[in-house]
Amino acid sequence: DIVMTQSPDSLAVSLGERATINCKSSQSVLYSSNNKNYLAWYQQKPGQPPKMLIYWASTRESGVPDRFSGSGSGTDFTLTISSLQAEDVAVYYCQEYYIHPPTFGQGTKLELK
Amino acid sequence: EVQLVESGGGLVQPGGSLRLSCAASGFAFSGYWMSWVRQAPGKGPEWVANIKQDGSEKYYVGSVKGRFTISRDNANDSLYLQMSSLRAEDTAVYYCVRAPPTISSLLGDSWGQGTLVIVSS
């Protein structure tokens, strides 16, 4: 199985500031035949299920604000929130869907400073 | 509006069995891969199993192979997870998850609220 490791485990950011979360996979999730990275990001607020934000490493799901962006390729990926809003406080998970079984990172808890 | 409503969770003794159900509405259920994903308290999600639109393909995470069975009833827009030989480490909230049709069967674009399974004596 692919191991997904996120950093940091927790992060405190002021309103309006940038938040950056990293995710590293134990093997490449870039599929050479289509040049796509099989990497997604989810947001989970307390008491709620995860919500998919980004797939193909950088494609925003419909309705996701453009302050959320994803980048990276191969084994190293980043989720950036350009200007933190209060409603962005949540736990964020990366997930690879390159091979069975798909695996998730351990999560990064984003809080307000 | 897409709705996925899980039921069937509860407290069960180690070695016991439980059947989870998921009632789907608001979309053409028979046209989607469906999954079960679980999340232990304070942990990240763990994908458990998924099933193709017509039920002809099923995949499981290694830790549940031979103990869990995923199935579906497209006539009644329902997804199931039969769990047996339950262990303490199966304790988690179990989510019913729909896969986005044109992206990957291993993603989840809609999730239910989950049903809690506790395995304890």
Coordinates of C-alpha atoms in Angstrom, one line a residue:
Chain A
D1 CA 0.0 0.0 0.0
I2 CA 1.1 3.6 -0.6
V3 CA 1.8 5.5 2.6
M4 CA 0.7 9.1 2.7
T5 CA 2.4 11.4 5.1
Q6 CA 1.2 15.0 5.8
S7 CA 3.0 17.9 7.4
P8 CA 2.5 19.6 9.7
D9 CA 0.1 17.7 12.0
S10 CA -1.4 21.0 13.0
L11 CA -1.2 24.6 11.9
A12 CA -2.4 27.9 13.3
V13 CA -2.9 30.7 10.8
S14 CA -4.4 34.2 11.2
L15 CA -7.5 35.3 9.2
G16 CA -6.5 36.5 5.8
E17 CA -3.1 34.8 5.9
R18 CA -1.9 31.9 3.7
A19 CA -2.0 28.3 4.9
T20 CA 0.1 25.6 3.4
I21 CA -0.3 21.9 4.0
N22 CA 2.1 19.3 2.6
C23 CA 1.6 15.7 1.6
K24 CA 4.2 13.1 0.6
S25 CA 3.5 9.7 -0.9
S26 CA 5.8 6.7 -0.5
Q27 CA 5.8 6.1 -4.2
S28 CA 4.9 8.2 -7.2
V29 CA 1.2 8.7 -8.0
L30 CA 1.9 10.2 -11.4
Y31 CA 0.5 7.9 -14.1
S32 CA 2.8 8.3 -17.1
S33 CA 0.3 7.3 -19.8
N34 CA -2.0 10.3 -19.1
N35 CA 0.4 12.5 -17.1
K36 CA -2.1 12.8 -14.3
N37 CA -1.3 12.8 -10.6
Y38 CA -3.8 10.6 -8.7
L39 CA -4.0 12.8 -5.6
A40 CA -7.0 14.4 -3.9
W41 CA -7.6 16.7 -1.0
Y42 CA -10.5 16.6 1.4
Q43 CA -11.7 18.9 4.1
Q44 CA -13.5 17.6 7.3
K45 CA -15.2 19.9 9.8
P46 CA -16.2 18.6 13.2
G47 CA -19.1 16.2 13.2
Q48 CA -19.2 16.1 9.4
P49 CA -18.0 13.7 6.8
P50 CA -15.0 14.6 4.6
K51 CA -15.7 16.8 1.6
M52 CA -13.7 16.5 -1.6
L53 CA -12.0 19.8 -2.5
I54 CA -9.4 18.9 -5.2
Y55 CA -8.6 16.0 -7.5
W56 CA -5.9 15.3 -10.1
A57 CA -3.7 17.2 -7.6
S58 CA -4.9 20.6 -8.8
T59 CA -8.4 20.5 -10.2
R60 CA -11.0 22.1 -7.9
E61 CA -14.3 20.3 -7.3
S62 CA -17.3 22.3 -8.4
G63 CA -18.3 25.0 -5.9
V64 CA -14.9 25.0 -4.1
P65 CA -13.7 28.6 -3.6
D66 CA -10.7 29.6 -5.7
R67 CA -8.7 30.5 -2.5
F68 CA -8.1 26.7 -2.4
S69 CA -5.4 25.5 -4.7
G70 CA -3.4 22.3 -5.1
S71 CA 0.0 21.7 -6.6
G72 CA 2.8 19.2 -6.9
S73 CA 3.7 16.1 -8.8
G74 CA 5.1 12.6 -8.4
T75 CA 5.5 12.2 -4.6
D76 CA 5.2 15.8 -3.2
F77 CA 2.0 17.8 -3.1
T78 CA 0.8 21.0 -1.5
L79 CA -2.7 22.4 -0.6
T80 CA -2.7 26.1 -0.3
I81 CA -5.4 28.4 1.1
S82 CA -4.5 31.8 -0.1
S83 CA -6.5 33.9 2.4
L84 CA -7.8 32.0 5.4
Q85 CA -11.4 32.4 6.3
A86 CA -13.0 31.4 9.6
E87 CA -15.0 28.7 7.8
D88 CA -11.8 27.0 6.6
V89 CA -11.0 25.8 10.1
A90 CA -11.0 22.0 9.7
V91 CA -8.9 18.9 9.3
Y92 CA -7.5 18.4 5.8
Y93 CA -6.6 15.0 4.3
C94 CA -4.7 14.0 1.2
Q95 CA -5.7 10.8 -0.6
E96 CA -4.0 8.9 -3.3
Y97 CA -6.2 6.9 -5.8
Y98 CA -3.4 5.5 -7.9
I99 CA -3.7 1.9 -6.8
H100 CA -5.9 -0.4 -4.7
P101 CA -6.4 0.3 -1.9
P102 CA -6.6 4.0 -2.0
T103 CA -5.0 5.5 1.2
F104 CA -5.3 8.7 3.1
G105 CA -2.8 10.9 5.0
Q106 CA -3.1 11.2 8.8
G107 CA -4.6 14.7 8.5
T108 CA -3.5 18.3 9.3
K109 CA -5.6 20.3 11.7
L110 CA -5.9 23.9 10.7
E111 CA -6.8 26.4 13.4
L112 CA -7.1 30.1 13.8
K113 CA -4.2 32.0 15.4
Chain B
E1 CA -30.0 16.8 -3.8
V2 CA -27.8 13.8 -3.3
Q3 CA -28.5 11.9 0.0
L4 CA -26.8 8.9 1.5
V5 CA -28.2 7.7 4.7
E6 CA -26.4 4.9 6.6
S7 CA -28.0 2.7 9.3
G8 CA -27.2 -0.5 11.1
G9 CA -24.4 0.5 13.3
G10 CA -24.2 -0.3 17.0
L11 CA -22.3 -2.1 19.8
V12 CA -21.2 -5.7 19.0
Q13 CA -19.0 -8.2 20.7
P14 CA -15.7 -9.3 19.2
G15 CA -16.4 -12.1 16.8
G16 CA -19.9 -10.9 16.1
S17 CA -21.6 -9.8 12.9
L18 CA -23.3 -6.6 11.7
R19 CA -25.0 -5.5 8.5
L20 CA -24.8 -1.9 7.5
S21 CA -27.2 -0.3 5.0
C22 CA -27.1 2.8 2.9
A23 CA -30.2 4.3 1.3
A24 CA -29.4 6.5 -1.6
S25 CA -31.5 9.2 -3.2
G26 CA -31.3 12.2 -5.4
F27 CA -29.2 10.6 -8.1
A28 CA -29.2 7.6 -10.5
F29 CA -27.7 5.1 -8.0
S30 CA -27.2 2.3 -10.6
G31 CA -24.9 4.5 -12.6
Y32 CA -22.2 4.9 -9.9
W33 CA -19.4 3.0 -8.2
M34 CA -20.1 3.0 -4.5
S35 CA -17.7 2.6 -1.5
W36 CA -17.6 2.1 2.2
V37 CA -15.0 4.2 4.0
R38 CA -14.4 4.1 7.7
Q39 CA -12.8 6.4 10.2
A40 CA -11.7 5.4 13.7
P41 CA -11.9 8.0 16.4
G42 CA -9.2 10.7 16.0
K43 CA -7.8 9.0 12.8
G44 CA -7.8 9.6 9.1
P45 CA -10.3 7.9 6.8
E46 CA -9.6 4.3 5.7
W47 CA -11.2 3.0 2.4
V48 CA -12.8 -0.4 3.1
A49 CA -14.4 -1.7 -0.1
N50 CA -16.1 -0.6 -3.3
I51 CA -18.5 -2.1 -5.8
K52 CA -19.1 -1.5 -9.5
Q53 CA -22.4 -0.2 -10.9
D54 CA -23.7 -3.7 -11.7
G55 CA -22.1 -5.4 -8.8
S56 CA -19.8 -7.4 -11.0
E57 CA -16.6 -6.1 -9.5
K58 CA -15.8 -5.7 -5.8
Y59 CA -12.6 -4.7 -4.0
Y60 CA -11.6 -4.8 -0.4
V61 CA -8.8 -3.5 1.8
G62 CA -6.6 -6.4 3.0
S63 CA -7.6 -6.1 6.7
V64 CA -11.2 -7.0 5.9
K65 CA -10.9 -9.5 3.1
G66 CA -12.8 -12.7 3.9
R67 CA -14.7 -11.0 6.8
F68 CA -16.6 -8.2 5.0
T69 CA -18.9 -8.4 2.0
I70 CA -20.1 -5.4 0.0
S71 CA -23.3 -5.7 -2.0
R72 CA -25.9 -3.5 -3.6
D73 CA -29.6 -3.5 -4.7
N74 CA -30.0 -1.2 -7.6
A75 CA -33.8 -1.7 -7.7
N76 CA -34.0 -0.2 -4.2
D77 CA -31.1 2.2 -4.4
S78 CA -29.3 0.6 -1.5
L79 CA -25.7 -0.3 -0.6
Y80 CA -24.8 -2.9 2.1
L81 CA -21.8 -4.0 4.1
Q82 CA -22.0 -7.4 5.8
M83 CA -19.4 -7.5 8.5
S84 CA -18.4 -10.7 10.4
S85 CA -15.7 -11.9 12.7
L86 CA -15.6 -8.3 14.0
R87 CA -12.5 -7.1 15.9
A88 CA -11.8 -4.2 18.2
E89 CA -9.9 -2.5 15.4
D90 CA -13.0 -2.4 13.3
T91 CA -14.5 0.2 15.6
A92 CA -15.1 3.3 13.5
V93 CA -17.7 5.5 11.9
Y94 CA -18.6 3.8 8.6
Y95 CA -19.5 6.1 5.6
C96 CA -21.3 5.3 2.5
V97 CA -19.5 7.1 -0.4
R98 CA -20.4 7.8 -4.0
A99 CA -17.6 7.9 -6.6
P100 CA -17.5 10.7 -9.2
P101 CA -18.3 8.9 -12.4
T102 CA -15.8 10.4 -14.8
I103 CA -12.8 10.7 -12.5
S104 CA -12.1 7.6 -10.5
S105 CA -14.0 4.8 -8.7
L106 CA -11.6 5.3 -5.7
L107 CA -12.7 8.9 -4.9
G108 CA -15.7 10.2 -3.0
D109 CA -17.7 13.2 -4.2
S110 CA -20.7 12.6 -1.8
W111 CA -20.6 11.1 1.7
G112 CA -23.3 10.1 4.1
Q113 CA -23.2 11.2 7.7
G114 CA -21.9 7.8 8.8
T115 CA -23.0 5.1 11.3
L116 CA -20.9 4.2 14.3
V117 CA -19.8 0.6 14.9
I118 CA -18.3 -0.2 18.3
V119 CA -16.7 -3.6 18.8
S120 CA -16.3 -4.3 22.5
S121 CA -17.1 -6.8 25.1

